[in-house]
Every structure is written in C-alpha cells, then in structure tokens.
Amino acid sequence: MRRALLKHRSHPSRPYDSPGNCFGTSQRVDIPPTFVQLPVYCILLDSDAFVVQPFTIVDSGAKLPRGLAFSSELDEDGVKPLNAGVSLLNVPFLRESIDEFQEFAFNHTDSDFVNGLGDQGAFLDFYGKDIEFLNPRFNMKPYYKNEANWNHTYIVQYHGLKPHEQIAYWFDGTCEPLQCYLISKFSDSPYEYEAMVEFARAAALEGPGSGSRHLTPPLRPMSPQ
C-alpha cells in the first residue's frame, strides 16, 4: 500500500516516510480489540504522545462515545474528529467489527482513504458517524495556541515534527524538507517551548532509555466506573 501511494501523492506525510512508520501506525487497527479483553473503554496513545497530568475517564466528558472518539488535527478550532493519535475507544464495540474492519483496511491498496491517510483514514471511512469528537485537551499539539486549553492539558501529542527533530533544528539550524515545512508553518506557535518542557518531564519519568518512540507506559484499560 505504501509503495502504491508514494507514486501518486503530491504532498509528504509522516506515516509514509518509511516502511516502519507505515507498519507501526497500522498496528492501531489490531491492538485494542485483540489484546484488551475486558469490557471497557480505553485511551490509546501514539508513541509520540504523553500524559501531562492525571485524569480519569470522567474528564473526557459527560457522555462516553458509542464507538470511539478522535480530536482535531491541524485546525485547533475544528470540531470534526480527525486525528487518531489519541483515541478514546469502546473496546467491545470495536471487537464486534474487527474482522470486517481489518478486511476493509488491509485490502485497500490503491490510494488514500476518502477521509484521510493510513489507518486513521480507514477508521474515519469505516466507522463514520460512530466517531465522536474528543476534547483537544486530550490531544494538544505543540503548535496549538489556545491558552485555556494549554492551562488544562491532559495529553500532548507531537503530531508532525518530533521532539528530537525540533531540538536538532534549534541546535544546528538544519532540517529535512518535510521538517522544514512544518517548522516554517508553525513558527509562531507560542507554546512549543512549554511542550518541550513537558516532554522532558515525561522522558525523565521514563528513565534513560526513553525517547520520542518510548514516551508512554503500557496501555491500561479504564472502566467507565
């Protein structure tokens, strides 16, 4: 699928940067319904996301989603669920459709999905109206600007540019084409330094083996109760 897509894409994308990236992000299709056996909701974090302050499932809102919930992506003020980097999942709901969903996702090889790329596009196309909106405080990007949300952030996700890439640019002023594009696009972001401080705190808790690929503890299911 990655080779076919690279021939036709007109813009760069991190999930297609390498075979490893493409394979890694696709594991989201398998992990929750296959390995979480309890009848629970859970929050699944990409490896470039980390918890800033403690929270419970109740903090996500008064009403839990019937199926799953994603937050906004590049548009901080958007209210359309788009980004699966932090996902609130009804595991039993996903388990009921896992075979059909996997067949849909992995047999799609010719182009991006209608509503996005990679596994994220597959979720958006397949589950559609069953995907609800997750408060952006659970998926804050370093380039977001809303002060109230930053003051009450639960999870930060390094969507796009990763911590080591940002640090490398600060030290030597060089970047790959895609990295340069992202740095330029979000050059006026007021909280990129605060986000890096929070990343450093999370990395310190993880110990010397931590990095942008090892930020979060193992997935822990959370009951609605």
JSON list of C-alpha atoms in Angstrom, two decimals:
[
{"chain": "A", "resi": 1, "resn": "MET", "atom": "CA", "xyz": [0.00, 0.00, 0.00]},
{"chain": "A", "resi": 2, "resn": "ARG", "atom": "CA", "xyz": [2.82, 2.40, 0.85]},
{"chain": "A", "resi": 3, "resn": "ARG", "atom": "CA", "xyz": [4.63, 1.86, -2.45]},
{"chain": "A", "resi": 4, "resn": "ALA", "atom": "CA", "xyz": [1.44, 2.37, -4.43]},
{"chain": "A", "resi": 5, "resn": "LEU", "atom": "CA", "xyz": [0.58, 5.56, -2.55]},
{"chain": "A", "resi": 6, "resn": "LEU", "atom": "CA", "xyz": [4.04, 7.10, -2.87]},
{"chain": "A", "resi": 7, "resn": "LYS", "atom": "CA", "xyz": [3.72, 7.03, -6.64]},
{"chain": "A", "resi": 8, "resn": "HIS", "atom": "CA", "xyz": [0.63, 9.23, -6.60]},
{"chain": "A", "resi": 9, "resn": "ARG", "atom": "CA", "xyz": [0.97, 11.52, -3.56]},
{"chain": "A", "resi": 10, "resn": "SER", "atom": "CA", "xyz": [1.64, 15.19, -4.23]},
{"chain": "A", "resi": 11, "resn": "HIS", "atom": "CA", "xyz": [2.48, 16.11, -0.61]},
{"chain": "A", "resi": 12, "resn": "PRO", "atom": "CA", "xyz": [4.66, 14.49, 2.10]},
{"chain": "A", "resi": 13, "resn": "SER", "atom": "CA", "xyz": [3.29, 12.50, 5.02]},
{"chain": "A", "resi": 14, "resn": "ARG", "atom": "CA", "xyz": [4.98, 11.09, 8.09]},
{"chain": "A", "resi": 15, "resn": "PRO", "atom": "CA", "xyz": [3.19, 7.70, 8.12]},
{"chain": "A", "resi": 16, "resn": "TYR", "atom": "CA", "xyz": [4.63, 7.00, 4.66]},
{"chain": "A", "resi": 17, "resn": "ASP", "atom": "CA", "xyz": [8.18, 8.22, 5.41]},
{"chain": "A", "resi": 18, "resn": "SER", "atom": "CA", "xyz": [9.39, 4.65, 5.82]},
{"chain": "A", "resi": 19, "resn": "PRO", "atom": "CA", "xyz": [8.05, 1.08, 5.77]},
{"chain": "A", "resi": 20, "resn": "GLY", "atom": "CA", "xyz": [8.49, 1.03, 9.56]},
{"chain": "A", "resi": 21, "resn": "ASN", "atom": "CA", "xyz": [6.33, 4.12, 10.04]},
{"chain": "A", "resi": 22, "resn": "CYS", "atom": "CA", "xyz": [3.60, 2.68, 7.84]},
{"chain": "A", "resi": 23, "resn": "PHE", "atom": "CA", "xyz": [3.66, -0.67, 9.61]},
{"chain": "A", "resi": 24, "resn": "GLY", "atom": "CA", "xyz": [3.80, 0.88, 13.08]},
{"chain": "A", "resi": 25, "resn": "THR", "atom": "CA", "xyz": [0.82, 3.19, 12.66]},
{"chain": "A", "resi": 26, "resn": "SER", "atom": "CA", "xyz": [-1.22, 0.35, 11.16]},
{"chain": "A", "resi": 27, "resn": "GLN", "atom": "CA", "xyz": [-0.97, -1.60, 14.43]},
{"chain": "A", "resi": 28, "resn": "ARG", "atom": "CA", "xyz": [-3.70, 0.62, 15.84]},
{"chain": "A", "resi": 29, "resn": "VAL", "atom": "CA", "xyz": [-6.12, -1.50, 13.80]},
{"chain": "A", "resi": 30, "resn": "ASP", "atom": "CA", "xyz": [-5.15, -4.61, 15.79]},
{"chain": "A", "resi": 31, "resn": "ILE", "atom": "CA", "xyz": [-4.16, -3.68, 19.32]},
{"chain": "A", "resi": 32, "resn": "PRO", "atom": "CA", "xyz": [-7.26, -2.65, 21.32]},
{"chain": "A", "resi": 33, "resn": "PRO", "atom": "CA", "xyz": [-9.85, -5.22, 20.20]},
{"chain": "A", "resi": 34, "resn": "THR", "atom": "CA", "xyz": [-7.31, -8.05, 20.06]},
{"chain": "A", "resi": 35, "resn": "PHE", "atom": "CA", "xyz": [-5.31, -7.58, 23.26]},
{"chain": "A", "resi": 36, "resn": "VAL", "atom": "CA", "xyz": [-7.67, -5.74, 25.62]},
{"chain": "A", "resi": 37, "resn": "GLN", "atom": "CA", "xyz": [-10.05, -8.47, 26.75]},
{"chain": "A", "resi": 38, "resn": "LEU", "atom": "CA", "xyz": [-12.07, -6.63, 29.40]},
{"chain": "A", "resi": 39, "resn": "PRO", "atom": "CA", "xyz": [-15.40, -4.92, 28.54]},
{"chain": "A", "resi": 40, "resn": "VAL", "atom": "CA", "xyz": [-14.00, -1.41, 29.00]},
{"chain": "A", "resi": 41, "resn": "TYR", "atom": "CA", "xyz": [-13.29, 1.92, 27.40]},
{"chain": "A", "resi": 42, "resn": "CYS", "atom": "CA", "xyz": [-9.61, 2.73, 26.99]},
{"chain": "A", "resi": 43, "resn": "ILE", "atom": "CA", "xyz": [-7.46, 5.59, 25.72]},
{"chain": "A", "resi": 44, "resn": "LEU", "atom": "CA", "xyz": [-4.83, 4.61, 23.19]},
{"chain": "A", "resi": 45, "resn": "LEU", "atom": "CA", "xyz": [-1.83, 6.93, 22.78]},
{"chain": "A", "resi": 46, "resn": "ASP", "atom": "CA", "xyz": [0.58, 7.01, 19.87]},
{"chain": "A", "resi": 47, "resn": "SER", "atom": "CA", "xyz": [4.22, 6.74, 20.94]},
{"chain": "A", "resi": 48, "resn": "ASP", "atom": "CA", "xyz": [4.68, 10.47, 20.30]},
{"chain": "A", "resi": 49, "resn": "ALA", "atom": "CA", "xyz": [2.03, 11.36, 22.90]},
{"chain": "A", "resi": 50, "resn": "PHE", "atom": "CA", "xyz": [2.49, 11.64, 26.66]},
{"chain": "A", "resi": 51, "resn": "VAL", "atom": "CA", "xyz": [0.39, 12.39, 29.74]},
{"chain": "A", "resi": 52, "resn": "VAL", "atom": "CA", "xyz": [0.90, 15.83, 31.32]},
{"chain": "A", "resi": 53, "resn": "GLN", "atom": "CA", "xyz": [-1.41, 15.49, 34.33]},
{"chain": "A", "resi": 54, "resn": "PRO", "atom": "CA", "xyz": [-3.55, 12.69, 35.81]},
{"chain": "A", "resi": 55, "resn": "PHE", "atom": "CA", "xyz": [-7.11, 12.23, 34.59]},
{"chain": "A", "resi": 56, "resn": "THR", "atom": "CA", "xyz": [-9.94, 9.73, 34.68]},
{"chain": "A", "resi": 57, "resn": "ILE", "atom": "CA", "xyz": [-12.38, 8.63, 32.00]},
{"chain": "A", "resi": 58, "resn": "VAL", "atom": "CA", "xyz": [-14.93, 11.04, 33.50]},
{"chain": "A", "resi": 59, "resn": "ASP", "atom": "CA", "xyz": [-12.76, 14.01, 32.46]},
{"chain": "A", "resi": 60, "resn": "SER", "atom": "CA", "xyz": [-13.38, 13.19, 28.80]},
{"chain": "A", "resi": 61, "resn": "GLY", "atom": "CA", "xyz": [-16.97, 14.45, 29.09]},
{"chain": "A", "resi": 62, "resn": "ALA", "atom": "CA", "xyz": [-20.41, 13.69, 30.46]},
{"chain": "A", "resi": 63, "resn": "LYS", "atom": "CA", "xyz": [-21.23, 11.27, 27.64]},
{"chain": "A", "resi": 64, "resn": "LEU", "atom": "CA", "xyz": [-18.95, 8.48, 26.51]},
{"chain": "A", "resi": 65, "resn": "PRO", "atom": "CA", "xyz": [-18.89, 7.76, 22.77]},
{"chain": "A", "resi": 66, "resn": "ARG", "atom": "CA", "xyz": [-20.90, 4.85, 21.41]},
{"chain": "A", "resi": 67, "resn": "GLY", "atom": "CA", "xyz": [-17.90, 3.73, 19.39]},
{"chain": "A", "resi": 68, "resn": "LEU", "atom": "CA", "xyz": [-14.78, 5.88, 19.50]},
{"chain": "A", "resi": 69, "resn": "ALA", "atom": "CA", "xyz": [-13.62, 9.49, 19.69]},
{"chain": "A", "resi": 70, "resn": "PHE", "atom": "CA", "xyz": [-10.84, 11.44, 17.94]},
{"chain": "A", "resi": 71, "resn": "SER", "atom": "CA", "xyz": [-9.83, 15.08, 18.34]},
{"chain": "A", "resi": 72, "resn": "SER", "atom": "CA", "xyz": [-8.96, 17.84, 15.86]},
{"chain": "A", "resi": 73, "resn": "GLU", "atom": "CA", "xyz": [-5.81, 17.87, 13.79]},
{"chain": "A", "resi": 74, "resn": "LEU", "atom": "CA", "xyz": [-4.17, 20.90, 12.13]},
{"chain": "A", "resi": 75, "resn": "ASP", "atom": "CA", "xyz": [-7.15, 23.18, 12.80]},
{"chain": "A", "resi": 76, "resn": "GLU", "atom": "CA", "xyz": [-7.17, 23.79, 16.54]},
{"chain": "A", "resi": 77, "resn": "ASP", "atom": "CA", "xyz": [-10.64, 25.32, 16.41]},
{"chain": "A", "resi": 78, "resn": "GLY", "atom": "CA", "xyz": [-12.14, 22.49, 14.38]},
{"chain": "A", "resi": 79, "resn": "VAL", "atom": "CA", "xyz": [-14.81, 20.32, 15.95]},
{"chain": "A", "resi": 80, "resn": "LYS", "atom": "CA", "xyz": [-14.59, 17.47, 13.46]},
{"chain": "A", "resi": 81, "resn": "PRO", "atom": "CA", "xyz": [-12.94, 14.26, 14.75]},
{"chain": "A", "resi": 82, "resn": "LEU", "atom": "CA", "xyz": [-9.86, 13.72, 12.60]},
{"chain": "A", "resi": 83, "resn": "ASN", "atom": "CA", "xyz": [-6.70, 12.81, 14.50]},
{"chain": "A", "resi": 84, "resn": "ALA", "atom": "CA", "xyz": [-6.34, 9.29, 15.90]},
{"chain": "A", "resi": 85, "resn": "GLY", "atom": "CA", "xyz": [-3.05, 9.99, 17.73]},
{"chain": "A", "resi": 86, "resn": "VAL", "atom": "CA", "xyz": [-5.04, 9.89, 20.98]},
{"chain": "A", "resi": 87, "resn": "SER", "atom": "CA", "xyz": [-8.14, 7.72, 20.68]},
{"chain": "A", "resi": 88, "resn": "LEU", "atom": "CA", "xyz": [-10.93, 7.05, 23.18]},
{"chain": "A", "resi": 89, "resn": "LEU", "atom": "CA", "xyz": [-12.15, 3.56, 22.31]},
{"chain": "A", "resi": 90, "resn": "ASN", "atom": "CA", "xyz": [-15.15, 1.43, 23.24]},
{"chain": "A", "resi": 91, "resn": "VAL", "atom": "CA", "xyz": [-13.32, -1.88, 23.09]},
{"chain": "A", "resi": 92, "resn": "PRO", "atom": "CA", "xyz": [-16.37, -4.22, 22.91]},
{"chain": "A", "resi": 93, "resn": "PHE", "atom": "CA", "xyz": [-17.79, -2.07, 20.08]},
{"chain": "A", "resi": 94, "resn": "LEU", "atom": "CA", "xyz": [-14.54, -2.41, 18.11]},
{"chain": "A", "resi": 95, "resn": "ARG", "atom": "CA", "xyz": [-14.28, -6.13, 18.83]},
{"chain": "A", "resi": 96, "resn": "GLU", "atom": "CA", "xyz": [-17.67, -6.78, 17.23]},
{"chain": "A", "resi": 97, "resn": "SER", "atom": "CA", "xyz": [-16.48, -5.40, 13.89]},
{"chain": "A", "resi": 98, "resn": "ILE", "atom": "CA", "xyz": [-12.76, -6.27, 13.98]},
{"chain": "A", "resi": 99, "resn": "ASP", "atom": "CA", "xyz": [-12.81, -8.88, 11.20]},
{"chain": "A", "resi": 100, "resn": "GLU", "atom": "CA", "xyz": [-14.81, -6.70, 8.82]},
{"chain": "A", "resi": 101, "resn": "PHE", "atom": "CA", "xyz": [-12.74, -3.63, 9.63]},
{"chain": "A", "resi": 102, "resn": "GLN", "atom": "CA", "xyz": [-9.40, -5.39, 9.12]},
{"chain": "A", "resi": 103, "resn": "GLU", "atom": "CA", "xyz": [-10.54, -6.72, 5.77]},
{"chain": "A", "resi": 104, "resn": "PHE", "atom": "CA", "xyz": [-11.62, -3.21, 4.77]},
{"chain": "A", "resi": 105, "resn": "ALA", "atom": "CA", "xyz": [-8.36, -1.61, 5.93]},
{"chain": "A", "resi": 106, "resn": "PHE", "atom": "CA", "xyz": [-5.80, -4.10, 4.67]},
{"chain": "A", "resi": 107, "resn": "ASN", "atom": "CA", "xyz": [-7.39, -4.77, 1.28]},
{"chain": "A", "resi": 108, "resn": "HIS", "atom": "CA", "xyz": [-7.25, -1.06, 0.42]},
{"chain": "A", "resi": 109, "resn": "THR", "atom": "CA", "xyz": [-4.05, -0.62, -1.58]},
{"chain": "A", "resi": 110, "resn": "ASP", "atom": "CA", "xyz": [-4.57, 1.84, -4.41]},
{"chain": "A", "resi": 111, "resn": "SER", "atom": "CA", "xyz": [-4.91, 5.32, -2.82]},
{"chain": "A", "resi": 112, "resn": "ASP", "atom": "CA", "xyz": [-5.64, 7.22, 0.38]},
{"chain": "A", "resi": 113, "resn": "PHE", "atom": "CA", "xyz": [-8.96, 6.56, 2.04]},
{"chain": "A", "resi": 114, "resn": "VAL", "atom": "CA", "xyz": [-11.70, 9.10, 1.36]},
{"chain": "A", "resi": 115, "resn": "ASN", "atom": "CA", "xyz": [-11.35, 10.85, 4.73]},
{"chain": "A", "resi": 116, "resn": "GLY", "atom": "CA", "xyz": [-7.63, 10.56, 5.31]},
{"chain": "A", "resi": 117, "resn": "LEU", "atom": "CA", "xyz": [-4.49, 8.50, 5.00]},
{"chain": "A", "resi": 118, "resn": "GLY", "atom": "CA", "xyz": [-3.30, 5.26, 6.56]},
{"chain": "A", "resi": 119, "resn": "ASP", "atom": "CA", "xyz": [-5.11, 3.62, 9.44]},
{"chain": "A", "resi": 120, "resn": "GLN", "atom": "CA", "xyz": [-6.59, 6.96, 10.50]},
{"chain": "A", "resi": 121, "resn": "GLY", "atom": "CA", "xyz": [-8.35, 7.28, 7.15]},
{"chain": "A", "resi": 122, "resn": "ALA", "atom": "CA", "xyz": [-9.53, 3.69, 7.44]},
{"chain": "A", "resi": 123, "resn": "PHE", "atom": "CA", "xyz": [-11.15, 4.39, 10.82]},
{"chain": "A", "resi": 124, "resn": "LEU", "atom": "CA", "xyz": [-12.82, 7.56, 9.55]},
{"chain": "A", "resi": 125, "resn": "ASP", "atom": "CA", "xyz": [-14.17, 5.87, 6.42]},
{"chain": "A", "resi": 126, "resn": "PHE", "atom": "CA", "xyz": [-15.33, 2.66, 8.06]},
{"chain": "A", "resi": 127, "resn": "TYR", "atom": "CA", "xyz": [-16.84, 3.93, 11.32]},
{"chain": "A", "resi": 128, "resn": "GLY", "atom": "CA", "xyz": [-18.04, 7.33, 10.09]},
{"chain": "A", "resi": 129, "resn": "LYS", "atom": "CA", "xyz": [-20.81, 8.63, 12.35]},
{"chain": "A", "resi": 130, "resn": "ASP", "atom": "CA", "xyz": [-19.69, 6.33, 15.18]},
{"chain": "A", "resi": 131, "resn": "ILE", "atom": "CA", "xyz": [-16.59, 8.53, 15.67]},
{"chain": "A", "resi": 132, "resn": "GLU", "atom": "CA", "xyz": [-17.30, 11.43, 18.01]},
{"chain": "A", "resi": 133, "resn": "PHE", "atom": "CA", "xyz": [-15.24, 14.47, 18.99]},
{"chain": "A", "resi": 134, "resn": "LEU", "atom": "CA", "xyz": [-12.65, 14.25, 21.78]},
{"chain": "A", "resi": 135, "resn": "ASN", "atom": "CA", "xyz": [-11.82, 17.39, 23.74]},
{"chain": "A", "resi": 136, "resn": "PRO", "atom": "CA", "xyz": [-8.50, 18.78, 22.39]},
{"chain": "A", "resi": 137, "resn": "ARG", "atom": "CA", "xyz": [-7.16, 18.94, 25.93]},
{"chain": "A", "resi": 138, "resn": "PHE", "atom": "CA", "xyz": [-6.63, 15.18, 25.48]},
{"chain": "A", "resi": 139, "resn": "ASN", "atom": "CA", "xyz": [-4.68, 15.74, 22.26]},
{"chain": "A", "resi": 140, "resn": "MET", "atom": "CA", "xyz": [-2.87, 19.07, 22.44]},
{"chain": "A", "resi": 141, "resn": "LYS", "atom": "CA", "xyz": [-0.36, 19.69, 19.67]},
{"chain": "A", "resi": 142, "resn": "PRO", "atom": "CA", "xyz": [2.79, 21.80, 20.31]},
{"chain": "A", "resi": 143, "resn": "TYR", "atom": "CA", "xyz": [1.57, 24.24, 17.66]},
{"chain": "A", "resi": 144, "resn": "TYR", "atom": "CA", "xyz": [-1.85, 24.87, 19.26]},
{"chain": "A", "resi": 145, "resn": "LYS", "atom": "CA", "xyz": [-2.38, 28.36, 20.69]},
{"chain": "A", "resi": 146, "resn": "ASN", "atom": "CA", "xyz": [-5.44, 28.25, 22.97]},
{"chain": "A", "resi": 147, "resn": "GLU", "atom": "CA", "xyz": [-4.22, 29.39, 26.40]},
{"chain": "A", "resi": 148, "resn": "ALA", "atom": "CA", "xyz": [-7.19, 27.97, 28.33]},
{"chain": "A", "resi": 149, "resn": "ASN", "atom": "CA", "xyz": [-6.67, 24.53, 26.82]},
{"chain": "A", "resi": 150, "resn": "TRP", "atom": "CA", "xyz": [-2.93, 24.63, 27.48]},
{"chain": "A", "resi": 151, "resn": "ASN", "atom": "CA", "xyz": [-3.60, 25.52, 31.12]},
{"chain": "A", "resi": 152, "resn": "HIS", "atom": "CA", "xyz": [-5.76, 22.40, 31.46]},
{"chain": "A", "resi": 153, "resn": "THR", "atom": "CA", "xyz": [-3.96, 19.96, 29.18]},
{"chain": "A", "resi": 154, "resn": "TYR", "atom": "CA", "xyz": [-4.05, 16.24, 29.92]},
{"chain": "A", "resi": 155, "resn": "ILE", "atom": "CA", "xyz": [-2.11, 14.83, 26.95]},
{"chain": "A", "resi": 156, "resn": "VAL", "atom": "CA", "xyz": [0.33, 16.38, 24.47]},
{"chain": "A", "resi": 157, "resn": "GLN", "atom": "CA", "xyz": [0.97, 14.75, 21.11]},
{"chain": "A", "resi": 158, "resn": "TYR", "atom": "CA", "xyz": [3.95, 15.63, 18.94]},
{"chain": "A", "resi": 159, "resn": "HIS", "atom": "CA", "xyz": [1.91, 15.48, 15.75]},
{"chain": "A", "resi": 160, "resn": "GLY", "atom": "CA", "xyz": [4.18, 16.11, 12.75]},
{"chain": "A", "resi": 161, "resn": "LEU", "atom": "CA", "xyz": [7.54, 17.38, 13.99]},
{"chain": "A", "resi": 162, "resn": "LYS", "atom": "CA", "xyz": [9.04, 15.15, 16.72]},
{"chain": "A", "resi": 163, "resn": "PRO", "atom": "CA", "xyz": [11.00, 16.35, 19.78]},
{"chain": "A", "resi": 164, "resn": "HIS", "atom": "CA", "xyz": [14.43, 15.23, 18.57]},
{"chain": "A", "resi": 165, "resn": "GLU", "atom": "CA", "xyz": [13.82, 16.92, 15.21]},
{"chain": "A", "resi": 166, "resn": "GLN", "atom": "CA", "xyz": [12.83, 20.21, 16.86]},
{"chain": "A", "resi": 167, "resn": "ILE", "atom": "CA", "xyz": [15.86, 20.06, 19.16]},
{"chain": "A", "resi": 168, "resn": "ALA", "atom": "CA", "xyz": [18.19, 19.31, 16.24]},
{"chain": "A", "resi": 169, "resn": "TYR", "atom": "CA", "xyz": [16.88, 22.37, 14.40]},
{"chain": "A", "resi": 170, "resn": "TRP", "atom": "CA", "xyz": [17.38, 24.60, 17.46]},
{"chain": "A", "resi": 171, "resn": "PHE", "atom": "CA", "xyz": [20.98, 23.43, 17.78]},
{"chain": "A", "resi": 172, "resn": "ASP", "atom": "CA", "xyz": [22.24, 23.41, 14.20]},
{"chain": "A", "resi": 173, "resn": "GLY", "atom": "CA", "xyz": [19.56, 25.19, 12.12]},
{"chain": "A", "resi": 174, "resn": "THR", "atom": "CA", "xyz": [19.23, 22.39, 9.58]},
{"chain": "A", "resi": 175, "resn": "CYS", "atom": "CA", "xyz": [16.23, 20.21, 8.74]},
{"chain": "A", "resi": 176, "resn": "GLU", "atom": "CA", "xyz": [14.90, 17.74, 6.18]},
{"chain": "A", "resi": 177, "resn": "PRO", "atom": "CA", "xyz": [12.40, 19.16, 3.62]},
{"chain": "A", "resi": 178, "resn": "LEU", "atom": "CA", "xyz": [9.32, 17.89, 5.46]},
{"chain": "A", "resi": 179, "resn": "GLN", "atom": "CA", "xyz": [10.69, 19.03, 8.81]},
{"chain": "A", "resi": 180, "resn": "CYS", "atom": "CA", "xyz": [11.49, 22.49, 7.38]},
{"chain": "A", "resi": 181, "resn": "TYR", "atom": "CA", "xyz": [7.95, 22.77, 6.06]},
{"chain": "A", "resi": 182, "resn": "LEU", "atom": "CA", "xyz": [6.46, 22.02, 9.48]},
{"chain": "A", "resi": 183, "resn": "ILE", "atom": "CA", "xyz": [8.88, 24.35, 11.31]},
{"chain": "A", "resi": 184, "resn": "SER", "atom": "CA", "xyz": [8.00, 27.20, 8.94]},
{"chain": "A", "resi": 185, "resn": "LYS", "atom": "CA", "xyz": [4.26, 26.53, 9.07]},
{"chain": "A", "resi": 186, "resn": "PHE", "atom": "CA", "xyz": [4.11, 26.68, 12.87]},
{"chain": "A", "resi": 187, "resn": "SER", "atom": "CA", "xyz": [6.88, 29.22, 13.53]},
{"chain": "A", "resi": 188, "resn": "ASP", "atom": "CA", "xyz": [4.53, 31.48, 15.51]},
{"chain": "A", "resi": 189, "resn": "SER", "atom": "CA", "xyz": [3.39, 28.81, 17.95]},
{"chain": "A", "resi": 190, "resn": "PRO", "atom": "CA", "xyz": [3.58, 30.29, 21.48]},
{"chain": "A", "resi": 191, "resn": "TYR", "atom": "CA", "xyz": [3.75, 27.01, 23.42]},
{"chain": "A", "resi": 192, "resn": "GLU", "atom": "CA", "xyz": [6.40, 24.98, 21.58]},
{"chain": "A", "resi": 193, "resn": "TYR", "atom": "CA", "xyz": [8.92, 25.55, 24.40]},
{"chain": "A", "resi": 194, "resn": "GLU", "atom": "CA", "xyz": [6.39, 24.64, 27.10]},
{"chain": "A", "resi": 195, "resn": "ALA", "atom": "CA", "xyz": [5.57, 21.48, 25.14]},
{"chain": "A", "resi": 196, "resn": "MET", "atom": "CA", "xyz": [9.26, 20.57, 25.08]},
{"chain": "A", "resi": 197, "resn": "VAL", "atom": "CA", "xyz": [9.50, 21.10, 28.85]},
{"chain": "A", "resi": 198, "resn": "GLU", "atom": "CA", "xyz": [6.56, 18.73, 29.35]},
{"chain": "A", "resi": 199, "resn": "PHE", "atom": "CA", "xyz": [8.22, 16.21, 27.02]},
{"chain": "A", "resi": 200, "resn": "ALA", "atom": "CA", "xyz": [11.44, 16.42, 29.08]},
{"chain": "A", "resi": 201, "resn": "ARG", "atom": "CA", "xyz": [9.50, 15.78, 32.28]},
{"chain": "A", "resi": 202, "resn": "ALA", "atom": "CA", "xyz": [7.79, 12.75, 30.75]},
{"chain": "A", "resi": 203, "resn": "ALA", "atom": "CA", "xyz": [11.11, 11.46, 29.42]},
{"chain": "A", "resi": 204, "resn": "ALA", "atom": "CA", "xyz": [12.72, 11.88, 32.84]},
{"chain": "A", "resi": 205, "resn": "LEU", "atom": "CA", "xyz": [9.99, 9.73, 34.40]},
{"chain": "A", "resi": 206, "resn": "GLU", "atom": "CA", "xyz": [10.62, 7.03, 31.79]},
{"chain": "A", "resi": 207, "resn": "GLY", "atom": "CA", "xyz": [14.35, 6.93, 32.51]},
{"chain": "A", "resi": 208, "resn": "PRO", "atom": "CA", "xyz": [17.47, 6.96, 30.30]},
{"chain": "A", "resi": 209, "resn": "GLY", "atom": "CA", "xyz": [16.00, 4.59, 27.71]},
{"chain": "A", "resi": 210, "resn": "SER", "atom": "CA", "xyz": [13.18, 6.94, 26.81]},
{"chain": "A", "resi": 211, "resn": "GLY", "atom": "CA", "xyz": [12.85, 8.90, 23.60]},
{"chain": "A", "resi": 212, "resn": "SER", "atom": "CA", "xyz": [10.32, 10.06, 21.06]},
{"chain": "A", "resi": 213, "resn": "ARG", "atom": "CA", "xyz": [9.44, 6.42, 20.35]},
{"chain": "A", "resi": 214, "resn": "HIS", "atom": "CA", "xyz": [9.17, 5.37, 24.02]},
{"chain": "A", "resi": 215, "resn": "LEU", "atom": "CA", "xyz": [7.14, 8.01, 25.80]},
{"chain": "A", "resi": 216, "resn": "THR", "atom": "CA", "xyz": [4.19, 6.29, 27.38]},
{"chain": "A", "resi": 217, "resn": "PRO", "atom": "CA", "xyz": [3.60, 3.45, 29.86]},
{"chain": "A", "resi": 218, "resn": "PRO", "atom": "CA", "xyz": [1.85, 0.27, 28.71]},
{"chain": "A", "resi": 219, "resn": "LEU", "atom": "CA", "xyz": [-1.80, 0.59, 27.71]},
{"chain": "A", "resi": 220, "resn": "ARG", "atom": "CA", "xyz": [-4.05, 0.41, 30.79]},
{"chain": "A", "resi": 221, "resn": "PRO", "atom": "CA", "xyz": [-7.78, -0.18, 30.29]},
{"chain": "A", "resi": 222, "resn": "MET", "atom": "CA", "xyz": [-10.09, 2.15, 32.17]},
{"chain": "A", "resi": 223, "resn": "SER", "atom": "CA", "xyz": [-13.58, 1.26, 33.28]},
{"chain": "A", "resi": 224, "resn": "PRO", "atom": "CA", "xyz": [-16.37, 3.86, 32.97]},
{"chain": "A", "resi": 225, "resn": "GLN", "atom": "CA", "xyz": [-16.89, 3.40, 36.69]}
]
